[in-house]
mmCIF file of C-alpha atoms in Angstrom:
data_model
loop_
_atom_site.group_PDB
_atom_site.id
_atom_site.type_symbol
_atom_site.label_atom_id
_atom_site.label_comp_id
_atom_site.label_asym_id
_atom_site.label_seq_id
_atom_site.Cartn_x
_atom_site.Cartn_y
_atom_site.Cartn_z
ATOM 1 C CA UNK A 1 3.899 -12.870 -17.894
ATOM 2 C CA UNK A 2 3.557 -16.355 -16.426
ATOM 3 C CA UNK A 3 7.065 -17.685 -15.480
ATOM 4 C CA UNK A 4 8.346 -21.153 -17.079
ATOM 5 C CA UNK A 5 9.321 -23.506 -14.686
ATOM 6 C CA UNK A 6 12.617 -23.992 -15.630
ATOM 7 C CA UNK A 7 12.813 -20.502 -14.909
ATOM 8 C CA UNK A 8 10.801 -20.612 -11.403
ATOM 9 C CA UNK A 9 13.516 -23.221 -10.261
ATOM 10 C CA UNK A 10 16.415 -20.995 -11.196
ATOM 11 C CA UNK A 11 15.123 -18.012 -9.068
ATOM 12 C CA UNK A 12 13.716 -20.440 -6.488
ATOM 13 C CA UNK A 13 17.374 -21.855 -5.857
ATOM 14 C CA UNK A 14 18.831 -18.713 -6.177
ATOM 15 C CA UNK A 15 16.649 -16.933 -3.694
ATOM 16 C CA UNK A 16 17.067 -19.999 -1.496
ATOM 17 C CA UNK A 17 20.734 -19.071 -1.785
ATOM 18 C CA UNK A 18 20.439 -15.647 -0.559
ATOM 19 C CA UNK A 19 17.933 -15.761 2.287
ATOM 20 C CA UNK A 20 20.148 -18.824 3.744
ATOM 21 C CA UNK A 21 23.049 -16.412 3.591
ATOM 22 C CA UNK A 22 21.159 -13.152 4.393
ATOM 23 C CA UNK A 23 18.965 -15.410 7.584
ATOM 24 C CA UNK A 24 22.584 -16.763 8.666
ATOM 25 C CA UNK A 25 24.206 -12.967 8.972
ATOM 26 C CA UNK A 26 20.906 -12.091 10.079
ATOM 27 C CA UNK A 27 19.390 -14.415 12.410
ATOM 28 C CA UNK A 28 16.407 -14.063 10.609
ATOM 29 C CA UNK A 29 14.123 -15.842 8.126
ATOM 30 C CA UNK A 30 13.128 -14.769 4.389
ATOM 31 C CA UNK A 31 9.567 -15.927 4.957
ATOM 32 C CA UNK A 32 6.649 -13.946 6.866
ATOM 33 C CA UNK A 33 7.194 -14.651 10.401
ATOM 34 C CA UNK A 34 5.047 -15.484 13.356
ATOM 35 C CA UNK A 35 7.774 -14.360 15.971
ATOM 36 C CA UNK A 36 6.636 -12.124 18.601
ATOM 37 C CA UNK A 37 6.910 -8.200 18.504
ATOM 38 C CA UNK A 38 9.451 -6.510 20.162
ATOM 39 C CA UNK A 39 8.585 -2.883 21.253
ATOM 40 C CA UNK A 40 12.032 -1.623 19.523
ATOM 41 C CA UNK A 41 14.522 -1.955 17.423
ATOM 42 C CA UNK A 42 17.098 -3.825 18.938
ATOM 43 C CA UNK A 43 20.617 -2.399 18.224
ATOM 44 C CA UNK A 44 23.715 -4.685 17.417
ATOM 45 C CA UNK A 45 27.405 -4.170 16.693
ATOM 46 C CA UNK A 46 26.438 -4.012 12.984
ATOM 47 C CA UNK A 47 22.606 -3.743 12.526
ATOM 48 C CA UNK A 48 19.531 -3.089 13.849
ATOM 49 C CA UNK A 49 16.597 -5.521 13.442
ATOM 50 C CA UNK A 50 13.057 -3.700 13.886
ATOM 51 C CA UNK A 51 9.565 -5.309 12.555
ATOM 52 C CA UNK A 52 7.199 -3.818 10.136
ATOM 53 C CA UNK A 53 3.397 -5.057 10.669
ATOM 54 C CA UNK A 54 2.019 -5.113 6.996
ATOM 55 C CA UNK A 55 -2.060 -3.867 6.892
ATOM 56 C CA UNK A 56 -3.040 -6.977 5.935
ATOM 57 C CA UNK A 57 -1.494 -10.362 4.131
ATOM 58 C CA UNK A 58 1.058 -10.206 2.338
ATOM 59 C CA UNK A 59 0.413 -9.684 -1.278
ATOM 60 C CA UNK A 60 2.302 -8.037 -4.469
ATOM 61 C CA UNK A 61 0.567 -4.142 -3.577
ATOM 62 C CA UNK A 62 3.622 -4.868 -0.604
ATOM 63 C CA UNK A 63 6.338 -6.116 -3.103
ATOM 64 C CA UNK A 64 8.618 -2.898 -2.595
ATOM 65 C CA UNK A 65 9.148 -3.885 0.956
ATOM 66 C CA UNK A 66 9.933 -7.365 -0.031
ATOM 67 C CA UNK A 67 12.199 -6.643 -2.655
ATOM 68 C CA UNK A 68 13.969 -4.064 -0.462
ATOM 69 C CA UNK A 69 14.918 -7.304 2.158
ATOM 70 C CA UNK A 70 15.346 -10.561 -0.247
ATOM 71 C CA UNK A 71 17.746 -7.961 -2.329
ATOM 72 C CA UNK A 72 19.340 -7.149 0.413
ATOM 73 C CA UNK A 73 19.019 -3.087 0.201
ATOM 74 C CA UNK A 74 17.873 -3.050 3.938
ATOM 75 C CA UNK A 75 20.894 -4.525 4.901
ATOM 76 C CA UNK A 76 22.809 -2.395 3.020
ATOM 77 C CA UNK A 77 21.557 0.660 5.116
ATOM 78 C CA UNK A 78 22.312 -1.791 8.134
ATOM 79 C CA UNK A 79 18.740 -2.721 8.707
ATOM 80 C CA UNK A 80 17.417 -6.532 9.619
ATOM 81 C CA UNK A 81 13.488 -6.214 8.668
ATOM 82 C CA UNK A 82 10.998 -8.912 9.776
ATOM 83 C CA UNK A 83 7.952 -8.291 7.697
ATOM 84 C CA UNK A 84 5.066 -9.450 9.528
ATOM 85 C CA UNK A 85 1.168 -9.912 8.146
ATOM 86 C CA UNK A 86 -1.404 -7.694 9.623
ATOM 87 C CA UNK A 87 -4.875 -8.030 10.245
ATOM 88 C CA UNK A 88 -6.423 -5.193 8.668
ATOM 89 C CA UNK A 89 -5.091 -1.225 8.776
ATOM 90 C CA UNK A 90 -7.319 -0.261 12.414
ATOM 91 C CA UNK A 91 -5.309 -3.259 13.806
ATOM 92 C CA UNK A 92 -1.986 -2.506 12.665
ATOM 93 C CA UNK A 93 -2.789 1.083 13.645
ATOM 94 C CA UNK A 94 -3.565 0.326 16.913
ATOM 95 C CA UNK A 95 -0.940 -2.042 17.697
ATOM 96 C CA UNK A 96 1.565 0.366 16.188
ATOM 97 C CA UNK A 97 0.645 2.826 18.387
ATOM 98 C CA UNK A 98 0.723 1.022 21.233
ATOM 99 C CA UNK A 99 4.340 0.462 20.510
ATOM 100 C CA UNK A 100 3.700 -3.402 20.298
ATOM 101 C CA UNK A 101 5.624 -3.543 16.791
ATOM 102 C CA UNK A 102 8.191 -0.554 16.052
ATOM 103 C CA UNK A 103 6.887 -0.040 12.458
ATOM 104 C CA UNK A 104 3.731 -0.829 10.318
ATOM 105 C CA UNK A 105 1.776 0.285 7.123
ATOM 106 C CA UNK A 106 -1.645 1.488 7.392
ATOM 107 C CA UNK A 107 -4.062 4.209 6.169
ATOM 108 C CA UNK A 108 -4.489 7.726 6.987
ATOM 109 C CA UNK A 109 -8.013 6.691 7.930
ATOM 110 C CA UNK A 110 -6.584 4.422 10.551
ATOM 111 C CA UNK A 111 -4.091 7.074 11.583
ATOM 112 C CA UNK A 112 -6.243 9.331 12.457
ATOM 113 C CA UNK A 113 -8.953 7.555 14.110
ATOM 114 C CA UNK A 114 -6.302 5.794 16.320
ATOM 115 C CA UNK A 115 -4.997 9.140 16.873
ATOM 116 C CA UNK A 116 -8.624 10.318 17.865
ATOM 117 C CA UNK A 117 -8.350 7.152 20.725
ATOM 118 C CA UNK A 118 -6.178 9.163 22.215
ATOM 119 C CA UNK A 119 -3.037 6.519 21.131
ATOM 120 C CA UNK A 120 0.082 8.435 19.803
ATOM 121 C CA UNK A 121 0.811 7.256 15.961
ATOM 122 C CA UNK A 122 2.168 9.581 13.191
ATOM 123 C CA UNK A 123 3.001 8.845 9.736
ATOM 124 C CA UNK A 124 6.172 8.955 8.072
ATOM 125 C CA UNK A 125 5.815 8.194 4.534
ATOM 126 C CA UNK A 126 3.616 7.714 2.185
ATOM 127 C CA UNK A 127 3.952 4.318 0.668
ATOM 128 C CA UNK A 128 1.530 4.865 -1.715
ATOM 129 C CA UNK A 129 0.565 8.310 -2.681
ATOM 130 C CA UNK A 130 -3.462 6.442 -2.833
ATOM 131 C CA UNK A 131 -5.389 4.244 -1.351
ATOM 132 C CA UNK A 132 -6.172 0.693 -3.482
ATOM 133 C CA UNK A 133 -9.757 1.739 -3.907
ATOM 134 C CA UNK A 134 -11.849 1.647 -7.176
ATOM 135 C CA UNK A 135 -15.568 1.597 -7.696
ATOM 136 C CA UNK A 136 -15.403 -1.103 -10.481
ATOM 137 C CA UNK A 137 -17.974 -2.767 -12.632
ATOM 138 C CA UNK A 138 -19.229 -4.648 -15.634
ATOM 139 C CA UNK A 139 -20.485 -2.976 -19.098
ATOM 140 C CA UNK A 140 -23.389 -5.330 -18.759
ATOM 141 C CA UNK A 141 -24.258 -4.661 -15.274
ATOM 142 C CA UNK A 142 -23.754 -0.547 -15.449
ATOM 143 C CA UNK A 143 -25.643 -0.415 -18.625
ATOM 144 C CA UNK A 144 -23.132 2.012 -19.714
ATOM 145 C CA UNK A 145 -19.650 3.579 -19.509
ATOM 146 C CA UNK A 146 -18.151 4.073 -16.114
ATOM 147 C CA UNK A 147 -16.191 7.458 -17.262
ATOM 148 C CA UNK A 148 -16.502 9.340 -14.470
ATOM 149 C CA UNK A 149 -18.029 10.279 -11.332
ATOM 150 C CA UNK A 150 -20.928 11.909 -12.877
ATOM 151 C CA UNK A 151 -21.970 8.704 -14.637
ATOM 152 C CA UNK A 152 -22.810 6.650 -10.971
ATOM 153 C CA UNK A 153 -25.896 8.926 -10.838
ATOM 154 C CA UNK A 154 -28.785 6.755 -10.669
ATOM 155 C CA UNK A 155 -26.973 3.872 -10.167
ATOM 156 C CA UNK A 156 -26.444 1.751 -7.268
ATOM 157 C CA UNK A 157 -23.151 1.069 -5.908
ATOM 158 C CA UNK A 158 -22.243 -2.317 -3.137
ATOM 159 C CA UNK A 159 -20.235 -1.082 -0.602
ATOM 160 C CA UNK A 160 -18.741 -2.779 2.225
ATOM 161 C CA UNK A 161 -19.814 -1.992 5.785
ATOM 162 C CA UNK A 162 -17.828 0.833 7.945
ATOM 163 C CA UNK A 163 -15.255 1.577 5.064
ATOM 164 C CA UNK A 164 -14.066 4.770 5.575
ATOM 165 C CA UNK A 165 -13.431 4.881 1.489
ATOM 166 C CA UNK A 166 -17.242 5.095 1.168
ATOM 167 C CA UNK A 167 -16.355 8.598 3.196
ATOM 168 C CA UNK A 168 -14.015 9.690 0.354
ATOM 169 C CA UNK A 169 -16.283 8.405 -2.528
ATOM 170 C CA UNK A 170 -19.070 10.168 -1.275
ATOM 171 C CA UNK A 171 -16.702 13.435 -1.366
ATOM 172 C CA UNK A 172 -15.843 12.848 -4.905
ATOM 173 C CA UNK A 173 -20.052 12.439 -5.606
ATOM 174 C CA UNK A 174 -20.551 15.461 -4.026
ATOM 175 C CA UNK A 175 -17.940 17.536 -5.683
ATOM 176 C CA UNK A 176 -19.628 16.115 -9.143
ATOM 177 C CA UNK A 177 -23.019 17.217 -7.856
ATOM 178 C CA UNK A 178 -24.551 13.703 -8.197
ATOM 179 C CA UNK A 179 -24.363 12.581 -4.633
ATOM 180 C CA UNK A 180 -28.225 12.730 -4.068
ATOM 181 C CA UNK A 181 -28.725 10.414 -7.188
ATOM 182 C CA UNK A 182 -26.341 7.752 -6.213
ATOM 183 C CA UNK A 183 -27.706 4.711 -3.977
ATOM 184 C CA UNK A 184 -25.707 2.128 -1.704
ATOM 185 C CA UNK A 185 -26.266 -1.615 -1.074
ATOM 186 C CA UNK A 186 -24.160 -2.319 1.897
ATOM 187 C CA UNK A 187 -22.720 -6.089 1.291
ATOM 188 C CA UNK A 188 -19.958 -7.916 3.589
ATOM 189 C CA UNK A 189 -16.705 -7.721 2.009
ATOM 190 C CA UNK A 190 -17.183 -11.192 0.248
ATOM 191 C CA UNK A 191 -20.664 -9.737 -1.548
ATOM 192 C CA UNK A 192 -19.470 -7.121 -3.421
ATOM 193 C CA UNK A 193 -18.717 -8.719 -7.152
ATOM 194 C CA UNK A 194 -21.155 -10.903 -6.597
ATOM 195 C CA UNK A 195 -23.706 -8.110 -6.241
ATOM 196 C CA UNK A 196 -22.619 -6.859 -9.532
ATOM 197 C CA UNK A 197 -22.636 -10.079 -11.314
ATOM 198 C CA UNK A 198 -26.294 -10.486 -10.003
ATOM 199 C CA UNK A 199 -27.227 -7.617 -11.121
ATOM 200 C CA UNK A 200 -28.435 -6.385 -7.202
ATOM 201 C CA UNK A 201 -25.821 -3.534 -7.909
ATOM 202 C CA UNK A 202 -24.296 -1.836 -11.107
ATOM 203 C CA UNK A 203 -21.050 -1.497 -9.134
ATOM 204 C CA UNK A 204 -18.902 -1.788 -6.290
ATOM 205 C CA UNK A 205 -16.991 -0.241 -3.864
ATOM 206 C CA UNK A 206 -13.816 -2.651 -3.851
ATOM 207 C CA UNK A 207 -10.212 -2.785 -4.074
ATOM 208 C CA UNK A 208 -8.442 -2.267 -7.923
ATOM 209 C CA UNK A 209 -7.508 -6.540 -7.951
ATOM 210 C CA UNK A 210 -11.659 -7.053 -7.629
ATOM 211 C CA UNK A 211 -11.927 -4.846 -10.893
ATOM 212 C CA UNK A 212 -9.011 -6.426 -12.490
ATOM 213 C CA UNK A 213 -10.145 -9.942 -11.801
ATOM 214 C CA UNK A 214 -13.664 -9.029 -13.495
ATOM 215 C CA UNK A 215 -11.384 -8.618 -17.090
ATOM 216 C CA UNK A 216 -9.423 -11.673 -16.543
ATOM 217 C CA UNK A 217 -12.479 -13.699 -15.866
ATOM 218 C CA UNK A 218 -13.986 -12.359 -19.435
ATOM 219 C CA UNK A 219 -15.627 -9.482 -18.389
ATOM 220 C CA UNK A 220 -16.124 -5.915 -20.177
ATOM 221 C CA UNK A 221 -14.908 -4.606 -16.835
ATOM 222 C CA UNK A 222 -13.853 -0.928 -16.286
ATOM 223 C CA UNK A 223 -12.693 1.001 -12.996
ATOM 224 C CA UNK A 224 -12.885 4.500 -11.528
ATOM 225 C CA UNK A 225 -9.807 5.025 -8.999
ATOM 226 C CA UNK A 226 -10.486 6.882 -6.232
ATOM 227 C CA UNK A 227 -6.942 8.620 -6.125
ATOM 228 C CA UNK A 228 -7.846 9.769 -9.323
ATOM 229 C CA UNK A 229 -10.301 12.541 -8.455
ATOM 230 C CA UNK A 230 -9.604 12.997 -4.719
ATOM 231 C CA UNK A 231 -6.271 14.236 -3.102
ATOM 232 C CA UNK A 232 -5.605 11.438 -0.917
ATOM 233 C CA UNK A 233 -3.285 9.802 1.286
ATOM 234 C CA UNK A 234 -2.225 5.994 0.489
ATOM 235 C CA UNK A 235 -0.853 3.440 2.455
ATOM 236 C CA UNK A 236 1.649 4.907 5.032
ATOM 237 C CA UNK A 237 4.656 4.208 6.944
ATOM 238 C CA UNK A 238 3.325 4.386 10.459
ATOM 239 C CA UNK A 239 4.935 4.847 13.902
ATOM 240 C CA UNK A 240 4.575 5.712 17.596
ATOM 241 C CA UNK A 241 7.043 8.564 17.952
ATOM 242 C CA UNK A 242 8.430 7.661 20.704
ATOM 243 C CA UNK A 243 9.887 4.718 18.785
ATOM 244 C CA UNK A 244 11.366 7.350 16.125
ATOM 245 C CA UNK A 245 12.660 9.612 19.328
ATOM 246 C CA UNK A 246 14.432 7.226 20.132
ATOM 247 C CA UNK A 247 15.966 5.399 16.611
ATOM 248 C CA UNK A 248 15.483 8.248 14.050
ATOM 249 C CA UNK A 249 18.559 6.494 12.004
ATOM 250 C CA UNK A 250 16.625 3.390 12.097
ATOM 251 C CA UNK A 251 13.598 4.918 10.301
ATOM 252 C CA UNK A 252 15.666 7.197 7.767
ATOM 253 C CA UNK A 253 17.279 3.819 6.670
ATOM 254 C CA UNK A 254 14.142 1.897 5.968
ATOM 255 C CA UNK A 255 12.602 4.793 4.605
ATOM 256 C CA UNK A 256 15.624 5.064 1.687
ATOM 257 C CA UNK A 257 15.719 1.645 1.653
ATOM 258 C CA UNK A 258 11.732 0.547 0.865
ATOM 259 C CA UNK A 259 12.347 3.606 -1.766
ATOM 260 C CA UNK A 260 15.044 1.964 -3.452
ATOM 261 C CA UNK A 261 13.128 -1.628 -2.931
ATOM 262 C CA UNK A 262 10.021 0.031 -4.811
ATOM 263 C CA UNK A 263 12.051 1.504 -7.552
ATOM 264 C CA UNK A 264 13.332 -2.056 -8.351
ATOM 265 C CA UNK A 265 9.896 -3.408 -8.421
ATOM 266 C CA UNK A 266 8.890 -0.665 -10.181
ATOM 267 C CA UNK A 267 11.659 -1.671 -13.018
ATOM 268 C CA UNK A 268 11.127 -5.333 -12.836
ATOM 269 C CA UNK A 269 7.522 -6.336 -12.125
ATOM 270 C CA UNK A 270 8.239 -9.874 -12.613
ATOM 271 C CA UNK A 271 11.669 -10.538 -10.590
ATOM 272 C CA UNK A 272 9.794 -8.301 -7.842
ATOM 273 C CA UNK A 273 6.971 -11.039 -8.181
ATOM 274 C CA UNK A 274 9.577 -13.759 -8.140
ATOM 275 C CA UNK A 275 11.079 -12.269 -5.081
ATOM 276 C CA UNK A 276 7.734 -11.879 -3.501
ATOM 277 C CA UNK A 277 6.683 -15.527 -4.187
ATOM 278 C CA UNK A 278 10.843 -16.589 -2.420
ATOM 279 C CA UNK A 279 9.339 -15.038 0.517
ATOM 280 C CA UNK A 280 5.437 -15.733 0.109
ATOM 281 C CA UNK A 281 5.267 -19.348 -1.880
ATOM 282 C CA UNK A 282 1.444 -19.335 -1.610
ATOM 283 C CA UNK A 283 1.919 -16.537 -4.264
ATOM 284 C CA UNK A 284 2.801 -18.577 -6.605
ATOM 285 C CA UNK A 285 -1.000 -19.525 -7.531
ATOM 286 C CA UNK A 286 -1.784 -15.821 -8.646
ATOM 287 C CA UNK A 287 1.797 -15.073 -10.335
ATOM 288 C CA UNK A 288 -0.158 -13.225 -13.247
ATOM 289 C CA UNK A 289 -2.376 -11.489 -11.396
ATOM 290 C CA UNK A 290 0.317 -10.446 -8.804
ATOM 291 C CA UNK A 291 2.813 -8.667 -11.730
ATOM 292 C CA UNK A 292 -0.354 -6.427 -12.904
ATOM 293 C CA UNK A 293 -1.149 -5.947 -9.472
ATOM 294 C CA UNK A 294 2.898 -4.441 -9.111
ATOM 295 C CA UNK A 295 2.271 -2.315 -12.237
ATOM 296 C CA UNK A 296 -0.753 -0.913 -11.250
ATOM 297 C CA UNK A 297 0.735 0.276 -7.863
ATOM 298 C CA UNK A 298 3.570 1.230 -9.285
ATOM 299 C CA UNK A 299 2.342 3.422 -11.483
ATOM 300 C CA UNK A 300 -1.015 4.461 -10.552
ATOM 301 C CA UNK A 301 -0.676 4.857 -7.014
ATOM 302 C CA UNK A 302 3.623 5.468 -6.504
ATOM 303 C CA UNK A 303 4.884 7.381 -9.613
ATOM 304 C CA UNK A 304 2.348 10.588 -9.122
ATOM 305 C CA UNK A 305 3.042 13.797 -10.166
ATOM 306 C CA UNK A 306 3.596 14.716 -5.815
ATOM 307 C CA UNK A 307 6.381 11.871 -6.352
ATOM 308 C CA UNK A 308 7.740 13.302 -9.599
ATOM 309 C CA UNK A 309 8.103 16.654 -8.109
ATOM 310 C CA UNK A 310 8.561 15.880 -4.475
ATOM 311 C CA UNK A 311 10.263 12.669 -4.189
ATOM 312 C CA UNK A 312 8.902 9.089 -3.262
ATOM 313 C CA UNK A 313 6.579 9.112 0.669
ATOM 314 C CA UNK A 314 5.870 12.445 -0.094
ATOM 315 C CA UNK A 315 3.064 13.630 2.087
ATOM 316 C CA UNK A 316 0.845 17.001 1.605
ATOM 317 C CA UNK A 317 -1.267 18.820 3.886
ATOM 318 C CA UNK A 318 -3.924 19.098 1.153
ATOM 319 C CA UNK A 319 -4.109 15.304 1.194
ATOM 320 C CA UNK A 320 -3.973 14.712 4.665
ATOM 321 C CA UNK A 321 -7.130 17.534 5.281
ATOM 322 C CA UNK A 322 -8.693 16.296 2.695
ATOM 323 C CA UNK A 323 -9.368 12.767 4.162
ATOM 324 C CA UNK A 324 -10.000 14.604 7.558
ATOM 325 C CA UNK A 325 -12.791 16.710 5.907
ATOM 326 C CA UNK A 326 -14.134 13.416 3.922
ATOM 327 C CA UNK A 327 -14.315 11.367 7.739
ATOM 328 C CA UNK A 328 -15.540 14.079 9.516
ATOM 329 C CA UNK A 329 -18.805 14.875 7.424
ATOM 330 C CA UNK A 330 -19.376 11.161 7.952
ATOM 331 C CA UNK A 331 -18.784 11.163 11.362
ATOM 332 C CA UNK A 332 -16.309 8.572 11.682
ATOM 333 C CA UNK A 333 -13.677 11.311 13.017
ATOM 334 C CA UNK A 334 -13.560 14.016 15.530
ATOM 335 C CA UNK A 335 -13.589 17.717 14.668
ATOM 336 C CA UNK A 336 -10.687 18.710 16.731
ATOM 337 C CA UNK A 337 -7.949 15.874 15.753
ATOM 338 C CA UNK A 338 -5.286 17.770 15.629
ATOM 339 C CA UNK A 339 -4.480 16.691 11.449
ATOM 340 C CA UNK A 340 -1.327 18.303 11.393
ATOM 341 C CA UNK A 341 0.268 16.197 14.001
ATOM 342 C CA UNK A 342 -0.829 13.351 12.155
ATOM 343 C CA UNK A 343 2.145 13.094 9.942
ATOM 344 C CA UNK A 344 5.242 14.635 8.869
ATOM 345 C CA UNK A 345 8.244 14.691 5.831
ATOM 346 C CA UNK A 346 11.114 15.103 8.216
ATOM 347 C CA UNK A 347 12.530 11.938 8.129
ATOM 348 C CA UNK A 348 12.786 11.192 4.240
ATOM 349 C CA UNK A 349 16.322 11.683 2.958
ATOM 350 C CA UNK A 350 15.676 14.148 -0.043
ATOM 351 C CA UNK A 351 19.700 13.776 -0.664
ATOM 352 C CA UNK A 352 18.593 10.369 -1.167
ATOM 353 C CA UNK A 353 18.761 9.336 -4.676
ATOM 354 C CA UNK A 354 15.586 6.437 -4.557
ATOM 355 C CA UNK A 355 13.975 9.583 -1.987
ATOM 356 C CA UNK A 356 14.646 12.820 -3.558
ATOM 357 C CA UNK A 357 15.243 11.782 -7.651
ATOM 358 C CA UNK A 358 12.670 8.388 -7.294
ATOM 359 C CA UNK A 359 11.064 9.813 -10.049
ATOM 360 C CA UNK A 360 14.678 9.657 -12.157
ATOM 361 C CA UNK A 361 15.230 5.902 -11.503
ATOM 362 C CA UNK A 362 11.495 4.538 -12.229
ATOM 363 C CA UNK A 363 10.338 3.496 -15.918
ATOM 364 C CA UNK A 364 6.109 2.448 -15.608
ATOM 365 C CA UNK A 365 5.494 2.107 -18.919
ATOM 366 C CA UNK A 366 3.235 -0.928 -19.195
ATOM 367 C CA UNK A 367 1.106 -2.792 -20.715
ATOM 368 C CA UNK A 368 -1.848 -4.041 -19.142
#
């Protein structure tokens, strides 16, 4: 849904409204910040104000956390969040763990091998239940039907270099028997539609958006998710421990609190995007393309069955050793990280009722 003008200006003034009111209680400011980290949350007659390190830029596969802030559900648990873009997950990982910024989001793949540094980090949530990976292509360029990961064999797929999804794809190809028939074109990052459109490749190793953009742009485009035949572990709430030692409250609050920001995003796609746009304007470009991109992580990689039965951050031991194997037999992890350390459910409010009943609260019944 594109938003009218008329419409943008209402939301615009009123979310103007609010982040003056919530930056004045708050000493803070609704837009990503540049401000420097602080090493812990820093406790105040009435809240606490700790920084989350995002994996990357902001975009809408974050909206949860920005909905949970310009709504004002953070402060509600008596949280101040200052949501800061990241460089890429091994970055936010690392700095995380160094206890430069008290929170961040990353992937279990950068858990681990920060972890295997010999840098303390655990995770606390999962976020997403998967990673944003798809191998995604073209009907003209696969010369068939993506249905499957039995169908890549004897094709060639771009990947990009060092991506520890190529670890968990090559899992899935394996477990399909068709590993041995599949070939890889290693592109940069900015190659891989490009090698599809050319025809160098039949598909790609990308994120879902790449795949999505492919049918907006005309294409007979199709995807295969990665979450979909692997058990995985998705973008998680990362800390150093020491950190959570030391302000468990701190982290229980923004864990119930992102839940109950993702549930409203969940619910309304386009006021999270709206909300999202408040605190990102640069958005505002791809408003279409960020409300599919909320729907598709909402309920492709949030509302699993693990969440319906478990709860929203939800983490599994299957999931977590899974990924281990996956990096292991590719040699980008060390046999004796200790996996189970890596990450634990302790801190997510089950009582909760965006935690523990998530499931109860979410409708993801869309149309793409």
């Amino acid at each position: 849904m594109t938003t009218t003008p008329s419409r943008r200006r209402v939301l615009g003034a009123l979310g103007a409204t609010f982040a003056v009111g919530v930056a004045g209680c708050l000493g803070g400011t609704a837009g990503d910040s540049g401000a420097e980290p602080t090493t812990a949350a820093t406790p105040t007659p009435e809240r606490s104000s700790v920084q989350l390190l995002l994996d990357w830029k902001a975009n809408a596969t974050h909206a949860g956390h920005f909905v949970a802030r310009e709504r004002g559900f953070y402060e509600a648990e008596g949280l101040s969040v200052d949501i800061v873009s990241g460089k890429g997950g091994a970055s936010t990982a690392k700095q995380v763990g160094l206890e430069k910024y008290p929170l961040g989001l990353t992937s279990a793949a950068a858990t681990l091998g920060t972890r295997d540094e010999g840098v303390a980090l655990q995770a606390y949530a999962a976020a997403q239940q998967g990673p944003n990976s798809v191998v995604y292509t073209t009907a003209e360029a696969f010369g068939g039907q993506l249905d499957g990961p039995a169908s890549l064999a004897g094709k060639t797929v771009a990947v990009p270099p060092a991506a520890s999804n190529l670890a968990l794809l090559k899992a899935i190809l394996k477990g399909a028997g068709v590993l041995g028939e599949v070939s890889f074109l290693e592109v940069g990052w900015g190659g891989l539609t490009s090698s599809v459109l050319s025809g160098d490749a039949n598909a790609a190793l990308g994120a879902f958006p790449d795949g999505i953009s492919l049918g907006r742009d005309g294409h007979d485009s199709a995807m295969l998710w990665i979450a979909d035949h692997i058990p995985t572990v998705g973008r998680s709430v990362v800390a150093n421990p020491a950190f959570v030692e030391s302000n468990p409250e701190t982290l229980r609050a923004y864990l119930r609190a992102t839940a109950r920001g993702w549930a409203w995003a969940s619910n309304n796609p386009e006021g999270a995007m709206d909300h999202l746009v408040d605190a990102q304007p640069r958005l505002e470009a791809s408003y279409d393309l960020g409300v599919t991109k909320i729907k598709h992580t909402a309920k492709r990689l949030i509302l699993t069955d693990a969440v319906r039965e478990h709860g929203w951050g939800w983490q599994s031991a299957t999931a977590w050793g899974t990924v281990a194997d996956a990096l292991t037999e590719a040699d980008l992890l060390s046999a004796d990280v200790a996996v189970d350390d890596a990450w634990t459910n302790a801190y997510l409010d089950g009582d909760d009722p965006y935690v523990g009943s998530y499931a109860d609260r979410v409708s993801a019944e869309y149309e793409f």
